[in-house]
XYZ file of C-alpha atoms in Angstrom:
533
model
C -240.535 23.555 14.944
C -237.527 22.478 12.791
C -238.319 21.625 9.680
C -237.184 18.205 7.957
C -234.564 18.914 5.038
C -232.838 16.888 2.487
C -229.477 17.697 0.371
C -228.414 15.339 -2.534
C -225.076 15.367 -4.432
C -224.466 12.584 -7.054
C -220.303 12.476 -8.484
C -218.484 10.314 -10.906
C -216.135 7.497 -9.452
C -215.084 5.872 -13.033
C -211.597 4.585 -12.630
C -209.230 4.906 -16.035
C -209.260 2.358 -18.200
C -206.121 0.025 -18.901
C -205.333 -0.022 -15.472
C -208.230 -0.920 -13.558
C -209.139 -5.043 -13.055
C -212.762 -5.474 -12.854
C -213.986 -6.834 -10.125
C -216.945 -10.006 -9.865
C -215.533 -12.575 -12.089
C -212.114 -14.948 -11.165
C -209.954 -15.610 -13.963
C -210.290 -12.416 -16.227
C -207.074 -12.220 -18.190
C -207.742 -8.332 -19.048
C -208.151 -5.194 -17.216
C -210.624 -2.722 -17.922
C -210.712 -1.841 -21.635
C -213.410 0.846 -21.961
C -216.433 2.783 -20.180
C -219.926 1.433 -21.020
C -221.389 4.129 -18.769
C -219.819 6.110 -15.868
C -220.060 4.791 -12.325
C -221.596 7.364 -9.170
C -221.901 8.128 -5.878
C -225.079 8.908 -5.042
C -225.535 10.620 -1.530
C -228.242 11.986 0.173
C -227.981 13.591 3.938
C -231.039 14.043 6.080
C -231.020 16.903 9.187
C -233.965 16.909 11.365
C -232.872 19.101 14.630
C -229.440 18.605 15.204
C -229.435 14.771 14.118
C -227.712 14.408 10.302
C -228.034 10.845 8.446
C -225.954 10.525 5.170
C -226.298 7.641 3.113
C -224.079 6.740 0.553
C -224.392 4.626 -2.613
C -221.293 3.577 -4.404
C -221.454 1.850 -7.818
C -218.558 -0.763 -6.539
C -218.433 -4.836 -5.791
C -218.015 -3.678 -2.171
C -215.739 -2.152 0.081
C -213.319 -3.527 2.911
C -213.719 -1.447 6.139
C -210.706 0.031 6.500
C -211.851 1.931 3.262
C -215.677 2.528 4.792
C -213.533 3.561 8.457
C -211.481 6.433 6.016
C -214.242 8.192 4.548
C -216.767 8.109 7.695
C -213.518 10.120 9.657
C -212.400 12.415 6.449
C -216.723 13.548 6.272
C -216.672 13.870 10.160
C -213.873 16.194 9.079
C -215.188 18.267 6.182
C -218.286 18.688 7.619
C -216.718 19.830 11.016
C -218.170 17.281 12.916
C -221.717 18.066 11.797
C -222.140 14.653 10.730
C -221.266 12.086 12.720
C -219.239 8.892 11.621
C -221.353 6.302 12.963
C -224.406 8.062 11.121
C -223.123 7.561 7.978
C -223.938 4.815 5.847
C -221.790 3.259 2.771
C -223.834 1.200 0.507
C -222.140 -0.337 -2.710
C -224.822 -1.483 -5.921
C -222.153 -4.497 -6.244
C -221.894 -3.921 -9.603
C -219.611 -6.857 -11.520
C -218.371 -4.569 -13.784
C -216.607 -1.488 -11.435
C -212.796 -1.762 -10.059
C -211.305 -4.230 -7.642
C -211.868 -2.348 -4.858
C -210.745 -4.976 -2.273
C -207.671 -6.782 -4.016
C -209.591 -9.798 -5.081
C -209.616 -10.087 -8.713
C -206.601 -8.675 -10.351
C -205.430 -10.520 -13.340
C -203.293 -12.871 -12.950
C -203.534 -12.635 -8.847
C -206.677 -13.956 -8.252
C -207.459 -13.519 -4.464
C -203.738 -12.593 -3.611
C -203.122 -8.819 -4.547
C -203.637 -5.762 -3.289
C -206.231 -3.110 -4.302
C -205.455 0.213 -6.130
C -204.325 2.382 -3.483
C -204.415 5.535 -5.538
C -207.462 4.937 -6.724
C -208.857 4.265 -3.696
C -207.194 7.537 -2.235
C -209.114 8.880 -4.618
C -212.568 7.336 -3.606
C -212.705 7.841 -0.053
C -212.031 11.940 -1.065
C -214.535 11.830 -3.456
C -216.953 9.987 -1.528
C -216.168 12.098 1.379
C -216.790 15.178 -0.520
C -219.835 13.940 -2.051
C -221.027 13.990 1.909
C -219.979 17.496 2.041
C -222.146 18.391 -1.080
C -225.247 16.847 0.073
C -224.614 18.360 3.359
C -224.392 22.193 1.519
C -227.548 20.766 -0.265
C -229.981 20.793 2.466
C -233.355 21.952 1.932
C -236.766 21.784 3.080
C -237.971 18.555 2.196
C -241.568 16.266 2.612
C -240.820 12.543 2.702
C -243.508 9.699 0.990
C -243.014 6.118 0.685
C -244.132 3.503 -1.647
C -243.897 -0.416 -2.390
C -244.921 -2.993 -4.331
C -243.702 -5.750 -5.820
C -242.163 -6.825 -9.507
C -242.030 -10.049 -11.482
C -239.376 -10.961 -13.608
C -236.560 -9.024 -12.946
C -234.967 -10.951 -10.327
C -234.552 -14.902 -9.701
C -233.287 -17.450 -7.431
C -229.948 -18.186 -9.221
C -229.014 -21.193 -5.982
C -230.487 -24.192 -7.933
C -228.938 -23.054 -11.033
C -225.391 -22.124 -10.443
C -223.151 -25.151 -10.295
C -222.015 -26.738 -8.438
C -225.778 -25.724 -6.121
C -227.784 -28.198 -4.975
C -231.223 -28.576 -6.193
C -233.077 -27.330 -3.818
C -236.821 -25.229 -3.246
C -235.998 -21.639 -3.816
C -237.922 -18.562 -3.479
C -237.014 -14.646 -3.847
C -238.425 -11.133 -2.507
C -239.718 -9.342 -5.116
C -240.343 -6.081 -3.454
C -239.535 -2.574 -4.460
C -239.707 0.022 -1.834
C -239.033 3.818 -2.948
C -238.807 7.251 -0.759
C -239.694 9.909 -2.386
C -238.321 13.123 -1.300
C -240.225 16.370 -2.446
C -239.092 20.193 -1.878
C -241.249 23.049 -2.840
C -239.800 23.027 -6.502
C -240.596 19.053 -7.185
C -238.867 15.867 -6.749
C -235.948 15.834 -5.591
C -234.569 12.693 -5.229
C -235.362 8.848 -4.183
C -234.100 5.950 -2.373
C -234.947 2.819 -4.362
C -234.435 -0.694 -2.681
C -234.781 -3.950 -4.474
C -232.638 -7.215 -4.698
C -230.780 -8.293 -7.531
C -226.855 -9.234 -8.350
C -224.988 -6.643 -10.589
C -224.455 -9.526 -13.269
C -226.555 -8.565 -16.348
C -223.924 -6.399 -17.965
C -221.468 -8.370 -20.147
C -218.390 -7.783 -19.019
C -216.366 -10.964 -20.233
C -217.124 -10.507 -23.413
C -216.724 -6.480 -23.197
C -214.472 -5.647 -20.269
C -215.945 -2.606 -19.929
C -216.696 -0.646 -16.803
C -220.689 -0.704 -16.033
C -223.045 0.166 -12.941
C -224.629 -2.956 -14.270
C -228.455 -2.321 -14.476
C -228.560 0.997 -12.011
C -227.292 2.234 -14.913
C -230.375 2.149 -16.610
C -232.452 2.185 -13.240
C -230.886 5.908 -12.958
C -231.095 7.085 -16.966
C -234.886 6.116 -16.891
C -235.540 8.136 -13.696
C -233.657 11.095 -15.042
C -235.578 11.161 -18.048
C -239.389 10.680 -16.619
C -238.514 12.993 -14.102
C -235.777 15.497 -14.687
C -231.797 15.157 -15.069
C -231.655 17.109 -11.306
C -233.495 13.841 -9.505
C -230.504 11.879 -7.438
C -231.762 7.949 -7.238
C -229.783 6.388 -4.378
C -229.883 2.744 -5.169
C -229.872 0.447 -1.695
C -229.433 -3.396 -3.059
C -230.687 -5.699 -0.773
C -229.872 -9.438 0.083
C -228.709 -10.455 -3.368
C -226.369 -13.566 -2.154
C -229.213 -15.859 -4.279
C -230.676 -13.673 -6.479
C -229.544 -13.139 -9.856
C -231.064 -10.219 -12.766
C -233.762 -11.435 -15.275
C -233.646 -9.186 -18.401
C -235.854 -11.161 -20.174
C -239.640 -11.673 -19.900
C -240.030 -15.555 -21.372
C -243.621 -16.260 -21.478
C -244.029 -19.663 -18.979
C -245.785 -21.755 -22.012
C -242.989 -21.052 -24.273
C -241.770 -24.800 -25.629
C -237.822 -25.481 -24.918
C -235.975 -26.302 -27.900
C -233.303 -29.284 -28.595
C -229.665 -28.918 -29.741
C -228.509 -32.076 -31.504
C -224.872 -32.237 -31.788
C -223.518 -34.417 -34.654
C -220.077 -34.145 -34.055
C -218.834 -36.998 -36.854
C -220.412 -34.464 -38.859
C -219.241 -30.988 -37.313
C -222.807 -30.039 -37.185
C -225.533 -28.994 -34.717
C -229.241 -28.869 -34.977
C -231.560 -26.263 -33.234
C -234.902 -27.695 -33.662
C -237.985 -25.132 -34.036
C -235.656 -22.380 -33.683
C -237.541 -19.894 -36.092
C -240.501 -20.450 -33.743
C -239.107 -20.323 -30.920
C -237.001 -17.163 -31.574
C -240.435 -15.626 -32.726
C -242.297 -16.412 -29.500
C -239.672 -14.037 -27.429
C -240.560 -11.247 -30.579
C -236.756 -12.052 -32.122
C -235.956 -12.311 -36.113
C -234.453 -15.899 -36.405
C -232.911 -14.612 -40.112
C -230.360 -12.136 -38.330
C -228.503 -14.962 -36.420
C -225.830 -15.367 -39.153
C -225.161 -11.765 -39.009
C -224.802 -11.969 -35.380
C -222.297 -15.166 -35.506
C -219.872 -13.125 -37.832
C -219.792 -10.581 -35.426
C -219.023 -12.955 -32.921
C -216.427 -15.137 -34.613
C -214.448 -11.719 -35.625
C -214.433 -10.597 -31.848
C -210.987 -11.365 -30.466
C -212.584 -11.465 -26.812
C -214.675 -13.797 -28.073
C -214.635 -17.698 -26.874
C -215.308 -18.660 -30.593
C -213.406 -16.268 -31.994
C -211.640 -17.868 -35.384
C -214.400 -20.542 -35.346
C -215.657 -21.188 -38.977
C -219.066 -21.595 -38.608
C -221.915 -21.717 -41.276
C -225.675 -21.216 -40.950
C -228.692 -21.858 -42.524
C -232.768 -22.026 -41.867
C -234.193 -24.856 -43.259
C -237.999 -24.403 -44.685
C -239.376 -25.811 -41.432
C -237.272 -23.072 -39.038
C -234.703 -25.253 -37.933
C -231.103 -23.889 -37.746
C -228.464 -25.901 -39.065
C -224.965 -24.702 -37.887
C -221.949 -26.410 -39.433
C -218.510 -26.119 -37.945
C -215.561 -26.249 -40.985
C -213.043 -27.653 -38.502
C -212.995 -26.885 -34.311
C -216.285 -28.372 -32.812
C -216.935 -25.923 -29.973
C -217.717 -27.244 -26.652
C -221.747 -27.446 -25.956
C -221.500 -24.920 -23.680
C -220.408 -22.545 -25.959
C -222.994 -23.318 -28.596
C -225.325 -22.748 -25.746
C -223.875 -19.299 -24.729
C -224.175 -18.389 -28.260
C -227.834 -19.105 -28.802
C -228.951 -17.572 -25.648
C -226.175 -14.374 -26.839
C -228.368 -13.986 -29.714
C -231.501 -13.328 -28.422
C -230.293 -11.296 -25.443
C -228.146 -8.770 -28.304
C -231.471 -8.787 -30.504
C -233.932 -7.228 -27.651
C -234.580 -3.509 -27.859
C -232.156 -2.570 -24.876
C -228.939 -4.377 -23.142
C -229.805 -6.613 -20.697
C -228.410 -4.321 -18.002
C -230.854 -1.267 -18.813
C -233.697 -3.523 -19.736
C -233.493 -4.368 -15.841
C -232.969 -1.436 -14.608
C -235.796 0.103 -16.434
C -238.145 -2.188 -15.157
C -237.384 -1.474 -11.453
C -237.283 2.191 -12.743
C -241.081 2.286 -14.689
C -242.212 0.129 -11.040
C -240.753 2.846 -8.887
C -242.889 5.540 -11.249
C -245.775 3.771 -11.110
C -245.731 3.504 -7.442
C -245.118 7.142 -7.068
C -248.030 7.655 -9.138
C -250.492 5.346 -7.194
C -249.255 3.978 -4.087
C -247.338 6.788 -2.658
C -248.091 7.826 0.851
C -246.454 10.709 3.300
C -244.790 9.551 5.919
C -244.618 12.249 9.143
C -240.859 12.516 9.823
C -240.391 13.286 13.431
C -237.448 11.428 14.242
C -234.093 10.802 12.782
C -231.753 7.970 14.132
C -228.883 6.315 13.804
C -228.191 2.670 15.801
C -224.550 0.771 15.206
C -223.230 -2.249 16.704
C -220.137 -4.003 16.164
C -220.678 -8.049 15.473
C -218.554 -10.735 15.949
C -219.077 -12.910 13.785
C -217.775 -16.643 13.071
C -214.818 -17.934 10.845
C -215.241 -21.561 10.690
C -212.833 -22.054 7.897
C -209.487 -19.386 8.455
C -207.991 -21.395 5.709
C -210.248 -20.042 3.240
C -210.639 -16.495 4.808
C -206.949 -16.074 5.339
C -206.400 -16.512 1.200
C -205.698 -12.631 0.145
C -207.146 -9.563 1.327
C -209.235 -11.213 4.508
C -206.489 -11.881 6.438
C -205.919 -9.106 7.868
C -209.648 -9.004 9.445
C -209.190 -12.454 11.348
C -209.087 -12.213 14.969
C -207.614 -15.763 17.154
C -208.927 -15.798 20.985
C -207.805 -19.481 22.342
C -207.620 -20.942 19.004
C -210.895 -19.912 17.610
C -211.188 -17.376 14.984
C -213.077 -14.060 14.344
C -214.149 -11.167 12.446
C -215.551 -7.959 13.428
C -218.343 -6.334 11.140
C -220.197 -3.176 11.266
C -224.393 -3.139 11.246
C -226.736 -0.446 11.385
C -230.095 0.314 12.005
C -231.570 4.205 10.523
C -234.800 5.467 11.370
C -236.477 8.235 9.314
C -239.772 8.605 11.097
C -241.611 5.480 10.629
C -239.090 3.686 7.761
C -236.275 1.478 9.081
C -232.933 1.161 6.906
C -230.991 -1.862 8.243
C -227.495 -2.906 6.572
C -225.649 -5.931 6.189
C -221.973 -6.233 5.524
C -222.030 -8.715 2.473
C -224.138 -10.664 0.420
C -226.860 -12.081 2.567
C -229.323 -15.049 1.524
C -233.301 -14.138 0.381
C -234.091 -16.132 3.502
C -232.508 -13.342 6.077
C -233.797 -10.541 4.454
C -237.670 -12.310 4.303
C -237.067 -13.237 8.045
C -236.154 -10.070 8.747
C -239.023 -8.294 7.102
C -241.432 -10.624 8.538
C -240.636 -10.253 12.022
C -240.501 -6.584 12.297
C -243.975 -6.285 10.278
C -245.477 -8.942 12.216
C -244.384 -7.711 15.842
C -244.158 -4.177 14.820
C -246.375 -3.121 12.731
C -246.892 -2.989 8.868
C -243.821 -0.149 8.503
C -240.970 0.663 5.974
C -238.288 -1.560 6.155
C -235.725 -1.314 3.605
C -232.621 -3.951 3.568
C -229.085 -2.921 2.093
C -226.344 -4.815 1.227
C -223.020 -4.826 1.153
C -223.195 -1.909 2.894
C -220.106 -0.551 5.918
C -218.238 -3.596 4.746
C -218.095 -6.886 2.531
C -217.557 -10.262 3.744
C -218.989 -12.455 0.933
C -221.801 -14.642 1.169
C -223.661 -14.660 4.658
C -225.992 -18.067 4.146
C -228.491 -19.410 7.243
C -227.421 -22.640 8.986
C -229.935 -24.832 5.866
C -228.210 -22.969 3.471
C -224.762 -23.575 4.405
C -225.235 -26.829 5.019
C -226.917 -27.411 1.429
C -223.053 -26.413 0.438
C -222.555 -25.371 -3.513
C -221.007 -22.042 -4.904
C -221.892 -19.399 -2.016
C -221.012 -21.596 0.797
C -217.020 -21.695 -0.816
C -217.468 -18.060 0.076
C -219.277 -17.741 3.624
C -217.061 -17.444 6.887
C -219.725 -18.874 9.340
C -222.554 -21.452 9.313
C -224.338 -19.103 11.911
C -223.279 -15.777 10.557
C -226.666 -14.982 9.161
C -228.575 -15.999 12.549
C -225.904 -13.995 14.528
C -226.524 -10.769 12.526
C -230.603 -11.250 12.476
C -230.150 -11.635 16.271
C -228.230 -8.140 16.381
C -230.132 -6.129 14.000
C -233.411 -6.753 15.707
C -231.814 -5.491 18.872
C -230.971 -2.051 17.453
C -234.795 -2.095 15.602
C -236.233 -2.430 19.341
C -234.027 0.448 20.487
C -235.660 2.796 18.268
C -238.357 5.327 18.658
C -241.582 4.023 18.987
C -240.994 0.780 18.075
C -241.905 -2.621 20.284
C -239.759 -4.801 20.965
C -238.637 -7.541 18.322
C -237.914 -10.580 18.904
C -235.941 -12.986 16.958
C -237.447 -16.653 16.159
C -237.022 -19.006 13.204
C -240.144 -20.622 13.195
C -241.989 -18.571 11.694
C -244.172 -18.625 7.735
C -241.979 -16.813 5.412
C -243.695 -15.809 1.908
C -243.043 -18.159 -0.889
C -243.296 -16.395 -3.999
C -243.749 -18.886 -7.347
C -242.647 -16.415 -9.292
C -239.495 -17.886 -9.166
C -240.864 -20.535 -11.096
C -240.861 -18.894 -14.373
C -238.719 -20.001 -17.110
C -235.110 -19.384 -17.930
C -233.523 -19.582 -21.082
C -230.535 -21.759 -20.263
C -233.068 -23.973 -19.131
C -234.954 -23.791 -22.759
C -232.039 -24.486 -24.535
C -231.458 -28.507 -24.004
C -228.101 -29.867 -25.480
C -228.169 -34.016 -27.102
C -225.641 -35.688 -28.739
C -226.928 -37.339 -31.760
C -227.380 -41.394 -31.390
């Protein structure tokens, strides 16, 4: 009987500094001025038989598929055909802080530029090669699977984000892991959670990041060994923004009065309220210097002076600019992110790291590999707005038949035994992901089912029909009201096609899971700005 084996290869994809725009944010005025930490790409390939899977994690916004079609034929090549192009999966992390790897955000051109082609010449050899590596990996391997789910490191961001509609949100708050063992210990795991790669701060830094699988990866490495390869699969993070920061939900908000005949502002309880979230209140002056000497800085050159009154107020008084409330804001909340123990983007990714430990520890079960397979479709999907799509790079994905428009996207469906990997080529909605979950569980059984994002391709936010029609932020950014329905529809098609699995079928009425955990507080939300009467 052939035996199920696993090879892993992770490689560094940092781009140089000076030349690189950072891609996530519209309007940056910079490009990349240092390395925070040192982006990967973290592969793994599975052989059972003659059947080879490789999946791909890139530490990268996303990738446009002419980029994803480039390295799937140059591994078909290096690995003389042994793995197959439409068995191979590229996933990116999305991380906010990597290059512009699709020509959206360089300086200066927002949404009308070009990518780096030599960088991503680069790439798709590297990536390629990393294929290669796993594939001269291979080893005898046992496969295990865990999940469970984690509170407060990931929230619905849709109410919050302006211009969003207020609206009842919810997110999925489950971590699945699979544990791959050979006969000398672990030797690597697939980890799959949702969450934006905003928590590192690249504004204010422009730095290059992997954003909080950064830390996700470090913390692995060190409670296992430096050898374990984490291949990070983010899931349908279109909603969902990080939470590095555990606020307690009976914490009190605070007031900032703004006397602005008087240049001065008043933060109310502040002392308290700093000590509450286990913050010393008495470094914040320190902090602002550093701040107002920071040339990147929004207040940087702003005279500001600061004081604790006896009853823990903070008095801050502005010698001559009064900054704009939302900058007084930023700066509070600044504060007490920069004083925690860790930066917000390893403080999240060591939360979904410690989870995935614990799991292995106590929740971990072997899963009987038997089968490996690989299911790809091609989707047409809408484009209700070419207008919007045909602004930059996406115009050269539209497709016209009798004056409607089109794009073509790439989803797949992997089976390894009884876990199911399904993609999606952008940044789908909580709502598709929980629909999805549901209705394979419900008609198919209580298996693995992991979801990965911007993975094969990128074509910004994918929203369901009550989504797009709520409008706000992601819907500037969707090409279809029924793009999310359309790709549900197809996914669940190649899910019935595999091995022992019933047949799935796709419905919208159905219960999804409403988790309150949203619910818990935010600081922005704890900080409330008044103007003084």
């Amino acid at each position: 009987m052939s035996k199920f084996k696993a090879g892993f290869q992770e490689i560094d994809i940092t781009p140089p500094i000076g030349t690189t725009a950072l891609a996530g944010y519209g309007g940056l005025k910079k490009f990349a001025q240092g390395i925070n930490d040192p982006l990967k790409a973290s592969c793994i390939v599975l052989e059972l038989q003659e059947t080879r899977l490789a999946i791909v994690s890139l530490d990268l916004v996303g990738l446009l598929p002419e980029t994803v079609g480039k390295i799937r034929d140059l591994a078909f090549d290096l690995s003389d055909g042994l793995v197959q192009r439409q068995n191979i999966m590229i996933a990116c992390t999305h991380t906010h802080s990597g290059p512009d790897t699709m020509g959206i955000f360089t300086p200066g051109h927002f949404l009308q530029y070009k990518p780096d082609i030599g960088y991503l010449e680069m790439l798709v050899r590297k990536v390629a090669g990393s294929i290669l590596g796993a594939l001269n990996n291979l080893e005898p391997v046992t496969a295990s699977y865990a999940t469970g789910s984690l509170i407060g490191a990931s929230a619905n961001r849709r109410a919050h984000l302006s211009p969003n509609p207020l609206h009842e949100r919810t997110i999925d708050p489950e971590v699945q892991a699979l544990y791959f063992h050979s006969d000398q210990g672990l030797k690597g795991i697939i980890v799959n959670f949702a969450a934006h790669g905003t928590s590192f701060p690249t504004g204010s830094t422009m730095h290059i990041s992997a954003d909080f699988v950064h830390g996700l990866r470090d913390e692995l490495k060190a409670h296992y060994n430096q050898a374990v390869t984490c291949v990070y699969l983010n899931g349908a993070i279109g909603d969902v923004t990080p939470l590095s920061l555990a606020i307690p939900k009976e914490i009190e908000p605070v007031s900032i009065t703004l006397d602005k005949e008087n240049n001065e502002g008043i933060i109310g309880g502040f002392k308290e309220f700093c000590n509450v979230l286990h913050v010393d209140a008495s470094r914040f002056a320190s902090f602002v210097e550093e701040i107002v000497e920071n040339p990147t800085s929004k207040l940087h050159g702003v005279s500001i002076l600061t004081s604790l009154d006896a009853q823990g107020n903070l008095i801050l008084k502005f010698a001559e600019k009064f900054p704009s409330s939302r900058n007084i804001k930023r700066l509070l909340m600044l504060f007490i992110y920069n004083e925690q123990e860790d930066p917000a983007h390893v403080r999240v990714g060591k939360k979904i790291a410690q989870k995935v430990i614990k799991l292995q520890e106590s929740r971990r079960r072997q899963l009987d590999v038997t089968c490996l397979i690989s299911k790809e479709a091609i989707v047409t999907l809408d484009i209700d707005d070419p207008e919007m799509a045909n602004e930059g790079i996406f115009e050269d994905y539209i497709i016209e038949r009798d004056g409607e428009f089109f794009s073509e996207v790439i989803v797949q469906a992997f089976q390894v035994g009884p876990a199911i990997i399904l993609t999606i080529p952008g940044e789908a909605v909580t709502e598709m992901q929980l629909r999805l979950k549901t209705l394979i569980r419900q008609q198919a059984g209580d298996i693995p089912v992991l979801i990965s994002g911007v993975s094969n391709g990128e074509i910004g936010y994918i929203l369901t029909p009550e989504e797009f029609d709520l409008a706000g932020y992601e819907s500037m950014i969707c090409f279809g009201r029924e793009n999310a329905h359309i790709i549900e529809r197809k996914l669940l098609e190649l899910v019935s096609s595999l091995e022992g699995i019933s047949p799935v079928r796709w419905s919208c009425e159905i219960d999804l899971p409403a988790n309150s955990e949203t619910k818990l507080p935010r600081l922005k939300e704890l900080l409330i700005i008044q103007d003084k009467k």
